[in-house]
XYZ file of C-alpha atoms in Angstrom:
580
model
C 157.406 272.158 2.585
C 161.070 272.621 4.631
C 164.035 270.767 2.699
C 164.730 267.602 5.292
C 168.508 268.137 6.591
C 170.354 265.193 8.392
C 171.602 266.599 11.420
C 175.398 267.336 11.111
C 176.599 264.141 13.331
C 175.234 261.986 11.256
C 175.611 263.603 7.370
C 179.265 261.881 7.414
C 178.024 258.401 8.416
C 175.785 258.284 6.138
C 178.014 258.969 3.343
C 179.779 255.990 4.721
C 176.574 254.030 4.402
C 176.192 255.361 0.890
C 179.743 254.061 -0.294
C 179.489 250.818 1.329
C 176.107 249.819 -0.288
C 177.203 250.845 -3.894
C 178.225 247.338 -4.805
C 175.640 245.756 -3.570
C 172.429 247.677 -5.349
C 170.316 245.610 -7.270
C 169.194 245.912 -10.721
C 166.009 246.866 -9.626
C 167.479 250.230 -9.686
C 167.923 249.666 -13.341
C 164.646 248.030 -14.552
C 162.839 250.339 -12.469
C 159.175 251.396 -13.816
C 160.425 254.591 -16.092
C 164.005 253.344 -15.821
C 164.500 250.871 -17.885
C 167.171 252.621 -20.467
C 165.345 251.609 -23.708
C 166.070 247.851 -23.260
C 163.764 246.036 -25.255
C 160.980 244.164 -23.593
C 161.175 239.992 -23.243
C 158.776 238.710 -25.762
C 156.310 235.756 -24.550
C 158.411 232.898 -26.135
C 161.864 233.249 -27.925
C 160.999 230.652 -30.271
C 157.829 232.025 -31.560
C 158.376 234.895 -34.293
C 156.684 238.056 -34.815
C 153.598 237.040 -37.086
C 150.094 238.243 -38.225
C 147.182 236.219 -39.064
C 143.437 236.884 -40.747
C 140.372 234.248 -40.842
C 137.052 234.483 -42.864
C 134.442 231.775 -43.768
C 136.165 230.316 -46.156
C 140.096 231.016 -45.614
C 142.822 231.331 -42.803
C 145.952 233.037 -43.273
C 149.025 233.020 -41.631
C 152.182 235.930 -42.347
C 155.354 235.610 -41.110
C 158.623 238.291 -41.825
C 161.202 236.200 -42.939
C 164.063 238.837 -43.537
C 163.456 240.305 -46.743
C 160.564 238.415 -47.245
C 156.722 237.462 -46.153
C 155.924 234.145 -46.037
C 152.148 233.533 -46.444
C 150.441 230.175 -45.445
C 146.850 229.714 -46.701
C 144.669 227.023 -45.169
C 140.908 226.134 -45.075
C 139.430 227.573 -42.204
C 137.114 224.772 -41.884
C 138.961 221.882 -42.428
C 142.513 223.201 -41.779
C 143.772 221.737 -45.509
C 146.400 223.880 -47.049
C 145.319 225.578 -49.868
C 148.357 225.333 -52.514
C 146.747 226.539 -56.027
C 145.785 229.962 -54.331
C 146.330 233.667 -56.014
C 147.551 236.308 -53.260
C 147.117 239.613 -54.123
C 148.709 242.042 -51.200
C 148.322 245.909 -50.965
C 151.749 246.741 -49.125
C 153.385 249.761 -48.794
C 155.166 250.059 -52.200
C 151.677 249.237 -54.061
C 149.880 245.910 -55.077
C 151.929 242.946 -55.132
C 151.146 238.970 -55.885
C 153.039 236.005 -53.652
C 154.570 233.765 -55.308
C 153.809 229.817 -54.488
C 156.601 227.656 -52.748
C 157.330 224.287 -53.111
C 156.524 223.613 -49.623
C 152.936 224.704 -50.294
C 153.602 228.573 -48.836
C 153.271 231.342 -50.620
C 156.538 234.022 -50.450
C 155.990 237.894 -51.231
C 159.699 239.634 -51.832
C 159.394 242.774 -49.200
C 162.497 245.159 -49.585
C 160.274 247.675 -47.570
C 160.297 245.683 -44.321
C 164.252 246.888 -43.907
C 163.263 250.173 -44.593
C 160.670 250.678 -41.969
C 160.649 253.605 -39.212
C 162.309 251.592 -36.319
C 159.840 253.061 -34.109
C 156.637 250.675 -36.009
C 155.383 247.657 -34.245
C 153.101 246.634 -36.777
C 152.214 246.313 -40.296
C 148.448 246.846 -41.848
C 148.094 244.832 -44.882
C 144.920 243.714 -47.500
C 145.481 240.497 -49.085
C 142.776 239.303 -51.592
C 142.442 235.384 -52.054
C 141.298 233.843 -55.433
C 141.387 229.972 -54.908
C 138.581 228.327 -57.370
C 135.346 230.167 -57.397
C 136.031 231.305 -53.738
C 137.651 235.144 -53.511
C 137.560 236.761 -50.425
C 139.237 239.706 -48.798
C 141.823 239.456 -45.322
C 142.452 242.619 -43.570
C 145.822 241.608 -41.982
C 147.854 243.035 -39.603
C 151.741 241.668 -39.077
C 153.317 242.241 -35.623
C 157.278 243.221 -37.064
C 160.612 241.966 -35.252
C 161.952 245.159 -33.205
C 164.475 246.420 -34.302
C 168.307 246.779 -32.162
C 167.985 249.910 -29.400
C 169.437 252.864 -30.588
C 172.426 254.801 -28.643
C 170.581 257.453 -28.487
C 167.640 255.522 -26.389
C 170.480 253.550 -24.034
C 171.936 256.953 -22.933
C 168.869 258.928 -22.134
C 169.303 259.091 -18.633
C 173.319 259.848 -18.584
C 172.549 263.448 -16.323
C 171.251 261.580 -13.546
C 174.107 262.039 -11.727
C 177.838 260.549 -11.151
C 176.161 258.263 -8.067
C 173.989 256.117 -10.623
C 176.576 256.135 -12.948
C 179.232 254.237 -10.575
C 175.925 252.044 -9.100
C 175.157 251.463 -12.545
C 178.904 250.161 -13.628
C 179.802 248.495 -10.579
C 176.408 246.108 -10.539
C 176.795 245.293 -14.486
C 180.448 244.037 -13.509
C 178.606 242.098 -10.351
C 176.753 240.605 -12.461
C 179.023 239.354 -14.731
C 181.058 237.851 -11.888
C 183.976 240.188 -12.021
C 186.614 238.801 -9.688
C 187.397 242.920 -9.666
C 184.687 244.236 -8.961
C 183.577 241.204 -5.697
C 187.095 242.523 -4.218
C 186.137 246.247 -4.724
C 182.617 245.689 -3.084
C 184.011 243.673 -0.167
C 186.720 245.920 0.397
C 184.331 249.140 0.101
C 181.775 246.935 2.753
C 184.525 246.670 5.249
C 185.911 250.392 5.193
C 182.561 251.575 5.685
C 181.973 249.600 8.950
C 185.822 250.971 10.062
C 184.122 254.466 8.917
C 181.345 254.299 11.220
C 183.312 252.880 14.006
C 185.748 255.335 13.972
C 183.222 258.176 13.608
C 181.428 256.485 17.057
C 184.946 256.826 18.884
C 185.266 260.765 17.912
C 188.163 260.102 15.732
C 187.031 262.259 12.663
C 190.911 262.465 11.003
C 190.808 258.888 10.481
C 187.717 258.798 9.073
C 188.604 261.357 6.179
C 191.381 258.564 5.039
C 188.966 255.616 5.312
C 186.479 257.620 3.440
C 188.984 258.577 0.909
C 190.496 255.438 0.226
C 186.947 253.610 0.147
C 186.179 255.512 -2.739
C 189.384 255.199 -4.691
C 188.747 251.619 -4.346
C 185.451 251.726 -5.997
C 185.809 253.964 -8.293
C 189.324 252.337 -9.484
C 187.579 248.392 -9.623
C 184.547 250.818 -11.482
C 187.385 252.243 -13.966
C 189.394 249.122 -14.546
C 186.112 247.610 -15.117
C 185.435 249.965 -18.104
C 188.878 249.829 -19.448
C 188.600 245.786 -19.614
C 185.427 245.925 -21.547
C 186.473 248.365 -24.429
C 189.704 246.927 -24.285
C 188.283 243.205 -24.948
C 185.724 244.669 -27.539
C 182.927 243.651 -25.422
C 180.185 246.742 -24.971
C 176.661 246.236 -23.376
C 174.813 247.985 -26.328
C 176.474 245.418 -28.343
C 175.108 242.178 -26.542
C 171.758 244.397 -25.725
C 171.715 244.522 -29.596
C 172.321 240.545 -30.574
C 169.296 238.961 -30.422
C 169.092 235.188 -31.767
C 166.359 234.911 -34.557
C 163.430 232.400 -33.419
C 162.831 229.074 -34.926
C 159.162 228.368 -34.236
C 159.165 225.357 -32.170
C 155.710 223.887 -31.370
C 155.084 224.049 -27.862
C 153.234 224.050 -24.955
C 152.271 227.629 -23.717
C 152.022 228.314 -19.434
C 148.292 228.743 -19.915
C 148.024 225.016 -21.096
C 147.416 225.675 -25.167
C 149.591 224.398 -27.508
C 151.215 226.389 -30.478
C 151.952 225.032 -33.713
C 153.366 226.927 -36.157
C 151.517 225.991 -39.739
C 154.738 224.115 -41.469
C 154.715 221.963 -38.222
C 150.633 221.652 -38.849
C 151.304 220.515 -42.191
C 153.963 218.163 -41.430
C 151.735 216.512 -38.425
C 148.507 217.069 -41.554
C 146.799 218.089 -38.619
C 143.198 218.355 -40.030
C 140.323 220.143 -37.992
C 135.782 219.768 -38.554
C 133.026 222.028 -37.468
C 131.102 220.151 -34.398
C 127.450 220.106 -35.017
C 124.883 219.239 -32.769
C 122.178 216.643 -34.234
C 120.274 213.718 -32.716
C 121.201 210.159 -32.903
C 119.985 206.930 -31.198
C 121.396 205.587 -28.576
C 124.119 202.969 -28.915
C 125.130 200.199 -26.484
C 128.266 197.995 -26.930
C 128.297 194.394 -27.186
C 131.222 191.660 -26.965
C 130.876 189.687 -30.418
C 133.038 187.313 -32.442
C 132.810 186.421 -36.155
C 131.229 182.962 -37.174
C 131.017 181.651 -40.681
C 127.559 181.847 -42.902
C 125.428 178.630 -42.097
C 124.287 178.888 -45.463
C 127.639 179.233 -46.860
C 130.071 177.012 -44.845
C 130.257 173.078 -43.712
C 132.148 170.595 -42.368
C 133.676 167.094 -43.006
C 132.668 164.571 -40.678
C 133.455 160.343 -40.841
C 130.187 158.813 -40.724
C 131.930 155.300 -39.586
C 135.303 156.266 -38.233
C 138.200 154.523 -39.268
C 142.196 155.297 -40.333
C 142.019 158.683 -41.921
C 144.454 158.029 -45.068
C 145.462 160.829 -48.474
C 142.626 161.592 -50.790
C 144.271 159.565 -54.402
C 145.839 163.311 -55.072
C 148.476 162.005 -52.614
C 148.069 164.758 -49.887
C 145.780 166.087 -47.223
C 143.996 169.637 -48.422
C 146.535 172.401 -46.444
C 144.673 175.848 -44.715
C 143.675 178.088 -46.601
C 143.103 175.835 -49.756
C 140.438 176.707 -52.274
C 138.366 173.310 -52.544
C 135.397 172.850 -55.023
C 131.836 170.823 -53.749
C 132.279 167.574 -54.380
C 135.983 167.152 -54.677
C 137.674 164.125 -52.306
C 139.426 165.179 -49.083
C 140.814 162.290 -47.155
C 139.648 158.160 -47.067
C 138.997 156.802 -43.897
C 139.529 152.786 -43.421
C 136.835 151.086 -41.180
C 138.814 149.077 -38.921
C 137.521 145.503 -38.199
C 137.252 143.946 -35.160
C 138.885 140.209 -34.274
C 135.224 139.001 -33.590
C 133.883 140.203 -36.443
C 136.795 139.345 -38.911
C 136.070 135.968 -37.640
C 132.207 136.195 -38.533
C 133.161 137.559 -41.708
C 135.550 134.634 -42.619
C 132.532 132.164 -41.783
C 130.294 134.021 -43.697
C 132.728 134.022 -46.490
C 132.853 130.267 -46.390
C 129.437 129.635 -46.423
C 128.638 131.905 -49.260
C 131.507 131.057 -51.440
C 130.055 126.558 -50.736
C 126.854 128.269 -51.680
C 128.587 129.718 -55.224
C 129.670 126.110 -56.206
C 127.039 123.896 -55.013
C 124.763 126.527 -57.541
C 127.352 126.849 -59.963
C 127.558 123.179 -60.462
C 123.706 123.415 -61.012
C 123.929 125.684 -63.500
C 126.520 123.758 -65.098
C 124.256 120.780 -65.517
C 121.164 122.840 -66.200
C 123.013 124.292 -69.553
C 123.770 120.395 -70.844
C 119.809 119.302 -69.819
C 118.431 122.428 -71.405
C 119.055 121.898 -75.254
C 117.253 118.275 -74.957
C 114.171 119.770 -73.266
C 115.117 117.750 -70.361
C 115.539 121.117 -68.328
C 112.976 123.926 -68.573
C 114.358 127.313 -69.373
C 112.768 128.842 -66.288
C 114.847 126.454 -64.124
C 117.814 127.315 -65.578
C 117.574 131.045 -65.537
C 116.213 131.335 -61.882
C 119.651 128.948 -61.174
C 121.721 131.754 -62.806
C 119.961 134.345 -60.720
C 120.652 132.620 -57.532
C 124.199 132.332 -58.631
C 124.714 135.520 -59.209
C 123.267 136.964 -55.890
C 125.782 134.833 -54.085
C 128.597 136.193 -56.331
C 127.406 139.675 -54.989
C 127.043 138.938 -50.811
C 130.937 137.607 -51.634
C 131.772 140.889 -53.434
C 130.180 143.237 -50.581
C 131.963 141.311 -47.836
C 135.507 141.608 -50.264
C 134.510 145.424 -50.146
C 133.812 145.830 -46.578
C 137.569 144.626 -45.530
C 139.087 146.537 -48.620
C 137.193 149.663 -49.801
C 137.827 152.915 -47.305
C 135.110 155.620 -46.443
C 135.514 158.769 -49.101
C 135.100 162.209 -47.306
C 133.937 164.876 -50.089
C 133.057 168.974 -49.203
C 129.895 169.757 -48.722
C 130.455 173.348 -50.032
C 132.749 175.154 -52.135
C 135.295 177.346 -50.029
C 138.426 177.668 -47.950
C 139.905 175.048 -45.724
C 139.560 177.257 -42.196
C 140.133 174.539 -40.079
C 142.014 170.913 -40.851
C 142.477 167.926 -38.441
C 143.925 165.411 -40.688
C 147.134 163.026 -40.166
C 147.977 160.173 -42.053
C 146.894 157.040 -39.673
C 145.308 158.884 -37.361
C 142.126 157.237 -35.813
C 138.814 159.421 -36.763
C 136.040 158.220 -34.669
C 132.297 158.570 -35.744
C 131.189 162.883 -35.840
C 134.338 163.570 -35.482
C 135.344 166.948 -37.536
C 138.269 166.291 -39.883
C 137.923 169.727 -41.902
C 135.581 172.970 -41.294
C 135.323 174.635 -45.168
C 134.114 178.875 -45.076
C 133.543 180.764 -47.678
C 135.405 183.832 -46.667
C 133.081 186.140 -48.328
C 130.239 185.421 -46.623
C 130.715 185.713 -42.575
C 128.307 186.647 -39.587
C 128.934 188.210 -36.166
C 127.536 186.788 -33.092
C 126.905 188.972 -30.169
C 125.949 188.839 -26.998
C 122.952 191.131 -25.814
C 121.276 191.667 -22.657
C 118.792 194.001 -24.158
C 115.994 192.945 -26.795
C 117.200 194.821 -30.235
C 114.615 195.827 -33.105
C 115.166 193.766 -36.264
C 115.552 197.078 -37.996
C 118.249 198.135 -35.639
C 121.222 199.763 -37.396
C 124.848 198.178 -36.245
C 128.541 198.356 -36.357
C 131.510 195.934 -35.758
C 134.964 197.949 -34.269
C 137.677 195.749 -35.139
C 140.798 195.999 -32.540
C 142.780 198.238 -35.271
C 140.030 200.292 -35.671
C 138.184 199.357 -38.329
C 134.100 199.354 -38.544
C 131.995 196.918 -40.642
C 128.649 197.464 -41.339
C 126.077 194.661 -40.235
C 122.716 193.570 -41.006
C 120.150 192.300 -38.143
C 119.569 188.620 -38.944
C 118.051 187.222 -35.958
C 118.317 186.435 -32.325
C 117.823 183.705 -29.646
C 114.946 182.371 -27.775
C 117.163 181.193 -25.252
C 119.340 182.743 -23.023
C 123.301 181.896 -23.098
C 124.973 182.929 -20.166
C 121.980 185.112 -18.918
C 122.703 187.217 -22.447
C 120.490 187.090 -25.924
C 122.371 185.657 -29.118
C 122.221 188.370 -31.575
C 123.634 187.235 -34.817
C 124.209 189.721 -37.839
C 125.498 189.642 -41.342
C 128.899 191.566 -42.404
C 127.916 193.568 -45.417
C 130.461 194.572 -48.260
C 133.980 193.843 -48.063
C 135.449 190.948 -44.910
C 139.190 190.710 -46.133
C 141.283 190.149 -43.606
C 138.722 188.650 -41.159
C 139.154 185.180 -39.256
C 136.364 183.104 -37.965
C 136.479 183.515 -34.112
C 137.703 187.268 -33.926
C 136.282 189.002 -31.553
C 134.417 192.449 -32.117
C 132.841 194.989 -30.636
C 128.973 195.227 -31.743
C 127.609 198.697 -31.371
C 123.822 198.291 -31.874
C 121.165 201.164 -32.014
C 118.088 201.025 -29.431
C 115.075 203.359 -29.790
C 115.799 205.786 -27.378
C 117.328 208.976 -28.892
C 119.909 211.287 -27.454
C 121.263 214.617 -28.728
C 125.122 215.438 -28.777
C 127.992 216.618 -31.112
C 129.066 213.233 -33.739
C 132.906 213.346 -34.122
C 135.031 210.858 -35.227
C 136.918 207.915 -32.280
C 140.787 209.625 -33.463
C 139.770 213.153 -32.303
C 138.920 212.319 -28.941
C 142.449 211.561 -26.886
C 142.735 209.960 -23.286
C 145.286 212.215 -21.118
C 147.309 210.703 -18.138
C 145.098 211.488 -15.523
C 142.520 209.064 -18.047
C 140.087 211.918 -18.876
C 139.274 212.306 -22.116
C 139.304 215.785 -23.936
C 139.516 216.993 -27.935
C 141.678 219.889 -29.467
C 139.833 222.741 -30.294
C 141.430 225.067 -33.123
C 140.675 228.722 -31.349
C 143.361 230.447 -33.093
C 145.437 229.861 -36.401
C 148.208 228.193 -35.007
C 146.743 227.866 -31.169
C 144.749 224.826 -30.170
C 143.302 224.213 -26.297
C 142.276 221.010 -24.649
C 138.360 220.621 -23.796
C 137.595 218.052 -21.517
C 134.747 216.271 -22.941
C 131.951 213.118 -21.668
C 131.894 210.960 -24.703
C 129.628 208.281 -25.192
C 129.587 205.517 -28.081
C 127.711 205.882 -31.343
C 128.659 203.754 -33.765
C 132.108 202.046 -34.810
C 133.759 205.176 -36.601
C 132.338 207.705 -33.900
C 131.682 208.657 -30.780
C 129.024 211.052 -29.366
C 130.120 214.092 -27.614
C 127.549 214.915 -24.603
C 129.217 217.792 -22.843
C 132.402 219.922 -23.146
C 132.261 221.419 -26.554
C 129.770 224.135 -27.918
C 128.564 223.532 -31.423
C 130.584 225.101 -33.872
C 133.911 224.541 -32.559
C 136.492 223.569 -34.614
C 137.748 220.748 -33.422
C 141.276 218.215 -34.254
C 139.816 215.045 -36.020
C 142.966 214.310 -37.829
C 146.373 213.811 -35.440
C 144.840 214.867 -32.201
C 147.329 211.880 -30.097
C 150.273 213.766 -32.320
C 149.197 217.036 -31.097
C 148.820 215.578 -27.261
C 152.681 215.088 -27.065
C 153.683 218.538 -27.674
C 155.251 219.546 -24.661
């Protein structure tokens, strides 16, 4: 092929040309493919530090260069939980070695030989052999190593490409660095050019020899007072190409959507992970519920009269909460008496107490007649008999006016409920106390499906606590178009209150297969769709949107979104859902 020639009229303008764009090439010129001067390449995140990591069965492992040093973190691979009582043999360049254990739970191995690497190495093949208990396995590893500062060598490789890249080269580094210099040496170089080419148009061609002349003084004086002001200030590119700041290993949210954690922030968040497994469980439903005391175990105090509620004779009404014993007096209610019959009860009085003495006179007289025989024994006694009855109709109308109502418990238990004031009015059924015995509560629920009486069931507390129930019965009649299911709360009930509301989850018949993880793992994003954190790498977890259904009051059933055998966050998965 011919050598391409620009035809002589236009070899000076383009010269011009040539001058006048100098200041204004981009780095692209630089950071061309093939060009790029041995500057190191970016790395993916700043913050993230060169690292290796292994995995088996049993054990994942985690290797970080810490300057002289490797820091080893050994967890379960199953469950994520750090293994701290660990032996780590390594086979490293200068032979076998053993980590030590840190008091953080890491493990350190002293490694003089990572300074004297070949600068040119990338990466470091290691063996490490884990003894933790009974379980020893053996991690190939491979640890990605920090580069190392360019050499001069590799920033001057392309020096012989010629004086033009050179003075492109200089000029755009001061450009970029804002150079009030070098913006006045472009501009001015910009401007002569034009007058160049102008003058060349007009046929002037002395004229343009002096513009072209002092154009490039200008440049290449802003190019050399440039050069002067770094090495006089100290300031050299190699030496800011060589400063790199060491990374911290922030936990963070990659562009692809996965979050990193490095393992001390995993351990500080105890971020713990479980294998899903796929098994088949019967279906649940949810039902609203509230607690309700034992039938056989609770009462309540009721005035059978009414009356004035007044203080048991202890002096003071039982408070809440107050242990009470069967039997044991609560509160006295007064009948009250009415005006009409206070004023039978004053004629009756009368009458009965003319009765007493017109008898009591009798008897009198009987007792003289009797010794003579005068008076028959049987007279006499049958006049003390009637005497005495009167005495008693007297003594039960004294009472009536005088002697209150006694309210006792029915059961032995804890005051839950108390409606008594000194003077207050109680009418007849009126509840004055409710007693429970706190260790023996039910759960009513409402169901608008017919359950088994064998049917396995859960309460969910609001804080997120489960109690086991057992089926005791259920309704004949409807309540609110809705069964009554009632069940009894087996083991523990401390903290519960009679008239809580729960969440029943109840087991039908019908079956259904899915992956049983516990209700923390599972984590409700802003757009409200729920997805779990599945452990793909050692320090990477990625969000699976998932279609949960309930199963019982500690988990939830996992229908679609997760394969069987993932490992998936059941311990801190909302902590691990605010990395950003």
């Amino acid at each position: 092929m011919f050598p391409f020639r620009l035809p002589s009229a236009l070899r000076v303008p383009a010269v011009v040309l040539a001058l006048a764009a100098l200041p204004f090439l981009s780095a692209q010129t630089q950071a061309h493919e093939g060009h790029d001067h041995g500057a190191p390449a970016a790395p993916v995140s700043k913050t993230i530090a060169p690292r290796g990591e292994a995995a088996s069965a049993a054990f994942e492992l985690v290797a970080i260069p810490r300057g002289d040093a490797l820091v080893l973190y050994l967890d379960r691979f199953a469950t994520g939980e750090p293994v701290a009582d660990a032996t780590l043999e390594v086979e490293t360049p200068a032979g076998p070695a053993t980590a030590e254990a840190a008091p953080d739970g890491s493990y350190r191995l002293p490694a003089p030989w990572l300074a004297k690497r070949d600068p040119k190495e990338d990466h470091l093949d290691l063996v490490v052999t884990v003894t933790a208990g009974s379980d020893v396995d053996v991690l190939p590893l491979t640890v990605a190593l920090p580069k190392s500062a360019e050499t001069a060598e590799a920033r001057h490789e392309h020096e012989g490409e010629g004086w033009l890249h050179t003075l492109t080269e200089r000029l755009t580094d001061r450009l970029a660095a804002r150079d009030p210099g070098a913006g006045l040496a472009a501009a001015g170089g910009f401007v002569l050019g034009l007058a160049a080419m102008g003058l060349m148009r007009a046929g002037r061609r002395a004229p343009v020899l002096a513009v072209l002349v002092l154009a490039a003084t200008l440049v290449l004086g802003a190019t050399a007072f440039a050069h002067e002001k770094q090495e006089t200030s100290g300031e050299h590119p190699e030496a800011r190409a060589a400063f790199v700041p060491p990374p911290t290993d922030l936990a963070q949210r990659l562009p692809d959507g996965a979050v990193f954690v490095p393992k001390p922030t995993q351990r500080l968040l105890s971020l713990r992970t479980q294998m899903a497994a796929e098994g088949a469980f019967r279906r649940t439903v949810s039902l609203p519920g509230r607690i309700i005391p034992d039938p056989n175990a609770s009462g309540v105090v009721q005035s059978s009269v009414g009356g004035r509620l007044a203080p048991p004779p202890s002096g003071s009404f039982p408070r809440l909460g107050t242990k009470v014993r069967p039997g044991e007096v609560l509160a006295l209610v007064t009948p009250p008496v009415q005006r009409v019959d206070l004023s039978d009860m004053r004629q009756r009085q009368g009458e009965l107490d003319q009765q007493i003495a017109i008898v009591q006179r009798r008897v009198d007289r009987y007792l003289k007649l009797a010794p003579g025989g005068a008076v028959s024994q049987v007279q006499l006694d049958e006049a003390q008999d009637e005497l005495k009855g009167l005495k008693d109709r007297r003594g039960a109308l004294d009472r009536i006016r005088q002697e209150p109502e006694v309210l006792t418990a029915p059961v032995g238990g804890v005051i839950a409920e108390a409606a008594a004031v000194a003077g207050q009015m109680a009418n007849s059924g009126q509840m004055v106390f409710q007693i429970v015995d706190p260790g023996k509560l039910w759960v009513e629920a409402l169901s608008f499906d017919a359950l088994t009486p064998a049917a396995d069931a859960t309460a969910r507390l609001a804080d997120g606590r489960s109690l086991p129930l057992a089926y005791q019965g259920a309704g004949l009649a409807d309540r609110n178009q809705a069964i009554p299911v009632q069940f009894a709360i087996r083991g523990g009930s401390e903290g519960l209150r009679v008239g809580q509301f729960v969440t029943v989850l109840a087991a039908t018949d019908a079956e259904q297969s899915g992956l049983a993880l516990p209700r923390a793992s599972v984590v409700r994003t802003a757009n409200g769709q729920d997805v779990v954190y599945a452990h793909t790498a050692a320090e990477r977890y990625e969000a699976r949107p998932v279609r949960v259904a309930p199963l019982d009051g500690a988990r939830v059933l996992v229908e679609a979104g997760v394969a069987p055998g993932t490992r998936v966050v059941v311990q801190g998965a909302e902590l691990l859902d605010q990395v950003r």
